[in-house]
Short mmCIF file of C-alpha atoms in Angstrom, two decimals:
data_model
loop_
_atom_site.label_atom_id
_atom_site.label_comp_id
_atom_site.label_asym_id
_atom_site.label_seq_id
_atom_site.Cartn_x
_atom_site.Cartn_y
_atom_site.Cartn_z
CA PRO A 166 17.42 -13.35 16.47
CA LEU A 167 19.09 -13.51 12.63
CA ALA A 168 18.56 -11.02 10.12
CA ALA A 169 18.97 -11.46 6.47
CA ILE A 170 20.62 -9.57 3.39
CA MET A 171 18.99 -10.11 -0.10
CA THR A 172 21.06 -9.20 -2.48
CA SER A 173 20.54 -9.98 -5.76
CA ARG A 174 22.44 -9.54 -9.46
CA ARG A 175 21.12 -8.74 -12.64
CA ARG A 176 22.12 -11.06 -16.10
CA ALA A 177 20.36 -11.67 -18.96
CA GLU A 178 17.11 -13.78 -18.18
CA LYS A 179 17.11 -14.81 -14.50
CA LEU A 180 18.11 -12.27 -11.20
CA PRO A 181 19.05 -14.68 -8.57
CA LEU A 182 18.47 -13.60 -4.79
CA ARG A 183 20.99 -14.03 -1.97
CA ILE A 184 20.21 -13.62 1.36
CA VAL A 185 22.46 -13.99 3.95
CA CYS A 186 21.70 -14.41 7.39
CA TYR A 187 23.95 -13.21 10.57
CA SER A 188 23.26 -12.99 13.94
CA LEU A 189 22.98 -10.01 15.89
CA LEU A 190 26.39 -10.07 17.32
CA SER A 191 27.72 -10.34 13.85
CA ILE A 192 25.69 -7.67 12.98
CA ALA A 193 27.20 -5.68 14.91
CA ARG A 194 30.86 -7.00 14.11
CA GLY A 195 29.87 -7.12 10.75
CA ARG A 196 31.06 -10.52 10.47
CA PRO A 197 27.81 -13.80 9.37
CA VAL A 198 28.11 -16.61 10.75
CA GLY A 199 26.63 -19.99 10.19
CA SER A 200 26.49 -21.79 6.55
CA MET A 201 23.35 -23.32 4.50
CA ARG A 202 21.96 -23.23 0.68
CA GLY A 203 18.42 -23.32 0.11
CA GLY A 204 16.77 -24.83 -3.30
CA GLY A 205 15.22 -21.55 -5.91
CA GLY A 206 11.42 -22.64 -4.91
CA THR A 207 11.56 -22.83 -1.43
CA SER A 208 9.76 -19.73 1.40
CA PHE A 209 12.65 -17.91 1.55
CA LEU A 210 11.12 -18.09 5.48
CA SER A 211 11.11 -21.06 6.11
CA ASN A 212 13.83 -22.16 5.19
CA MET A 213 14.97 -18.94 8.06
CA CYS A 214 12.87 -21.28 10.58
CA ARG A 215 15.46 -23.89 10.13
CA LEU A 216 18.64 -21.48 11.09
CA ARG A 217 17.73 -21.83 14.92
CA GLY A 218 20.59 -24.56 15.32
CA GLY A 219 20.39 -28.46 15.71
CA GLN A 220 20.80 -30.64 12.30
CA HIS A 221 20.20 -27.38 10.17
CA GLY A 222 21.97 -25.39 11.44
CA ALA A 223 26.07 -24.54 10.96
CA ALA A 224 28.82 -23.74 12.28
CA ALA A 225 30.09 -20.17 13.20
CA GLY A 226 31.47 -18.17 10.84
CA GLU A 227 31.00 -19.50 7.94
CA THR A 228 28.07 -18.27 5.79
CA GLN A 229 24.39 -18.77 5.40
CA ILE A 230 23.48 -17.88 1.99
CA PHE A 231 20.53 -18.99 0.78
CA GLU A 232 20.28 -18.73 -3.53
CA THR A 233 17.05 -18.79 -5.29
CA VAL A 234 16.19 -17.57 -8.98
CA VAL A 235 13.50 -15.11 -9.93
CA SER A 236 13.10 -13.60 -13.47
CA SER A 237 14.11 -10.24 -14.34
CA GLU A 238 11.04 -9.75 -16.17
CA VAL A 239 9.82 -7.02 -15.03
CA THR A 240 5.50 -7.96 -14.68
CA ARG A 241 2.96 -4.81 -15.14
CA VAL A 242 -0.05 -6.16 -13.58
CA ALA A 243 -2.93 -3.47 -13.76
CA THR A 244 -5.78 -2.64 -10.66
CA SER A 245 -7.69 0.24 -9.58
CA PRO A 246 -7.53 2.50 -6.57
CA PHE A 247 -8.72 1.47 -3.17
CA GLU A 248 -10.74 4.15 -1.22
CA GLY A 249 -9.31 5.21 2.18
CA GLN A 250 -5.14 4.33 0.89
CA LYS A 251 -4.77 7.87 3.55
CA PRO A 252 -1.19 6.49 5.95
CA GLY A 253 -1.52 8.77 9.06
CA THR A 254 1.80 9.18 11.30
CA SER A 255 1.76 5.86 12.20
CA GLY A 256 0.86 4.43 8.49
CA LEU A 257 -1.86 2.67 7.34
CA ARG A 258 -3.70 1.00 9.36
CA LYS A 259 -7.40 -1.40 8.38
CA LYS A 260 -8.49 -4.31 9.52
CA THR A 261 -6.61 -7.55 8.66
CA SER A 262 -9.51 -8.71 6.02
CA VAL A 263 -9.09 -5.07 4.17
CA PHE A 264 -5.30 -5.82 4.00
CA LEU A 265 -6.66 -9.49 1.98
CA GLN A 266 -8.18 -8.16 -0.34
CA PRO A 267 -6.21 -8.70 -3.76
CA GLY A 268 -3.75 -6.31 -4.74
CA TYR A 269 -4.62 -4.21 -1.23
CA LEU A 270 -1.02 -4.65 -0.20
CA GLU A 271 0.78 -4.07 -3.71
CA ASN A 272 -1.54 -0.83 -4.97
CA PHE A 273 0.28 0.99 -1.53
CA ILE A 274 3.09 -0.70 -1.81
CA GLN A 275 3.37 0.69 -5.74
CA SER A 276 2.03 4.13 -4.08
CA LEU A 277 5.06 3.78 -1.39
CA PHE A 278 7.60 3.26 -4.56
CA ASP A 279 6.27 5.58 -6.81
CA SER A 280 6.13 8.78 -4.16
CA LEU A 281 9.94 7.96 -3.60
CA PRO A 282 12.66 10.19 -4.99
CA ASP A 283 13.52 9.32 -8.94
CA GLY A 284 16.74 7.28 -8.78
CA GLU A 285 16.34 6.47 -4.75
CA LEU A 286 15.27 2.60 -4.61
CA ARG A 287 17.79 2.13 -7.58
CA GLY A 288 20.76 -0.08 -6.38
CA ALA A 289 19.12 0.70 -2.89
CA THR A 290 19.49 -1.60 0.18
CA LEU A 291 15.83 -1.47 2.15
CA VAL A 292 15.08 -2.95 5.29
CA VAL A 293 11.33 -5.00 5.49
CA SER A 294 10.21 -6.91 8.25
CA GLY A 295 7.67 -6.83 10.52
CA ASP A 296 6.08 -7.70 14.88
CA GLY A 297 5.10 -10.96 13.61
CA ARG A 298 1.30 -10.42 13.14
CA TYR A 299 -0.85 -12.50 10.59
CA GLY A 300 -0.07 -11.78 7.36
CA ASN A 301 3.34 -10.61 8.12
CA ALA A 302 5.42 -13.88 6.52
CA ALA A 303 3.27 -13.33 2.81
CA ALA A 304 3.58 -9.60 3.17
CA VAL A 305 7.49 -9.22 3.20
CA GLN A 306 7.00 -12.00 0.63
CA ILE A 307 5.09 -9.73 -1.83
CA ILE A 308 7.48 -6.87 -1.08
CA CYS A 309 10.49 -7.98 -1.79
CA LYS A 310 9.35 -9.35 -5.20
CA MET A 311 7.82 -5.63 -5.88
CA ALA A 312 10.86 -3.90 -4.13
CA ALA A 313 12.86 -6.33 -6.54
CA ALA A 314 10.42 -5.33 -9.57
CA HIS A 315 11.71 -1.28 -8.82
CA GLY A 316 16.14 -1.98 -8.86
CA VAL A 317 16.38 -2.07 -5.49
CA ALA A 318 19.74 -3.89 -4.99
CA ARG A 319 19.12 -5.93 -1.09
CA VAL A 320 16.69 -6.25 0.96
CA TRP A 321 16.97 -7.36 4.72
CA VAL A 322 14.39 -8.95 7.19
CA GLY A 323 14.47 -9.87 10.47
CA ARG A 324 14.37 -13.73 11.12
CA ASP A 325 11.34 -14.96 10.40
CA GLY A 326 10.17 -11.66 9.31
CA LEU A 327 10.58 -10.24 12.70
CA LEU A 328 11.17 -6.26 14.03
CA SER A 329 9.87 -4.52 15.97
CA THR A 330 9.66 -0.88 14.86
CA PRO A 331 12.52 0.11 16.92
CA ALA A 332 15.02 -2.89 15.76
CA ALA A 333 14.03 -1.95 12.34
CA SER A 334 14.71 1.99 12.55
CA CYS A 335 18.20 0.98 14.31
CA VAL A 336 18.96 -1.15 11.58
CA ILE A 337 18.55 1.93 9.22
CA ARG A 338 20.27 4.56 10.56
CA GLU A 339 23.24 1.77 12.12
CA ARG A 340 23.77 -0.53 9.70
CA GLU A 341 26.67 -0.13 7.65
CA GLY A 342 27.16 2.87 8.38
CA GLY A 343 23.26 3.98 7.63
CA VAL A 344 23.65 2.90 3.87
CA ALA A 345 19.38 1.52 4.00
CA CYS A 346 17.42 3.73 1.90
CA GLY A 347 14.53 3.27 4.18
CA GLY A 348 12.61 1.02 5.36
CA VAL A 349 8.85 -0.67 5.09
CA ILE A 350 7.90 -1.88 8.60
CA LEU A 351 4.57 -4.13 8.80
CA SER A 352 3.04 -3.07 12.04
CA ALA A 353 -0.36 -1.74 14.44
CA SER A 354 1.74 -1.32 17.27
CA HIS A 355 -0.57 -1.52 20.14
CA ASN A 356 -3.85 -2.44 17.82
CA PRO A 357 -4.44 -6.37 18.68
CA GLY A 358 -3.52 -8.83 15.82
CA GLY A 359 -5.43 -11.43 14.07
CA PRO A 360 -7.28 -12.87 10.63
CA ASP A 361 -10.39 -10.64 12.84
CA ALA A 362 -8.18 -7.71 14.15
CA ASP A 363 -5.66 -5.34 12.44
CA PHE A 364 -3.23 -5.13 9.96
CA GLY A 365 -0.72 -1.89 9.37
CA ILE A 366 1.80 -1.19 7.25
CA LYS A 367 4.32 2.51 8.00
CA TYR A 368 7.47 3.95 6.03
CA ASN A 369 10.56 5.28 7.81
CA VAL A 370 12.83 7.13 6.03
CA ARG A 371 16.87 7.19 5.70
CA ASN A 372 17.27 8.74 9.60
CA GLY A 373 15.22 5.67 10.91
CA GLY A 374 11.95 7.94 11.25
CA PRO A 375 8.63 7.67 10.36
CA ALA A 376 7.86 9.59 7.03
CA LEU A 377 6.77 12.94 7.14
CA GLU A 378 4.00 14.62 6.27
CA SER A 379 4.37 15.65 2.34
CA LEU A 380 5.09 12.00 1.67
CA THR A 381 2.37 10.49 2.83
CA GLU A 382 0.68 12.98 1.52
CA GLU A 383 2.06 12.11 -2.31
CA VAL A 384 1.54 8.25 -1.29
CA TYR A 385 -2.29 8.63 -1.37
CA GLU A 386 -2.78 10.69 -3.64
CA ARG A 387 -0.89 8.12 -6.09
CA SER A 388 -2.88 5.92 -5.07
CA THR A 389 -5.77 7.36 -6.05
CA GLN A 390 -4.83 7.32 -9.53
CA ILE A 391 -2.34 4.02 -10.14
CA ARG A 392 -3.39 2.04 -12.47
CA GLU A 393 -0.66 -0.53 -11.95
CA TYR A 394 2.05 -2.44 -9.98
CA ALA A 395 5.36 -4.08 -10.94
CA ILE A 396 6.33 -7.15 -9.61
CA VAL A 397 8.99 -10.07 -10.16
CA ALA A 398 8.71 -14.55 -10.93
CA GLY A 399 9.72 -15.78 -8.08
CA GLY A 400 11.54 -15.36 -5.50
CA PRO A 401 10.97 -15.71 -2.08
CA GLY A 402 7.46 -18.43 -1.60
CA GLY A 403 4.58 -16.10 -1.77
CA GLY A 404 0.92 -16.81 -0.86
CA PRO A 405 -2.02 -15.53 0.50
CA LEU A 406 -1.91 -12.41 2.80
#
């Protein structure tokens, strides 16, 4: 599969997002492959699906880049706490229907970002991917928009939003010498997926391992007091989780 790197550069009015796609071989060697550009209003995960080859493919050695534009204006959305957003050692696991509640995912991500050390996300690289269960693609896109709102410079996303937990951990530790500050992983491990089954989310830190209890406790405390979350408009296509 391909892994995507989304980089952002601030402008006076707009915040362009650049997505560069890498094959696993090129990840190991640090070289991009292929070439294609996508329109601003198109879901980047849909665009990523086109990179498998065929008429949308490109010769090896070229760079695959998607350009899109989001507003540089951060929107702060009023919200209120949800009960029980307390992550364990394997993150936060709930029924998919619980995550489907408007603002549920956003509240947890905001609580997570607020719990990280001051300045850790500014200009940082963040890994965001999951195991492909129901809601994975839309959740990845929401998290990318929230990451941009918190100053993240690059988001590394597995092709179609897919990275297993060990793969995500490896990317955090090894890609570009371990430059990523951590990773948001969408997985409920062996629990079944689907609209009537389970969804999960956890944060792995800079060493690729799961967050310590001190961080997960801080996330929970903030989730009980949250009043707003920050997100930007535009960028990767969204939709209901």
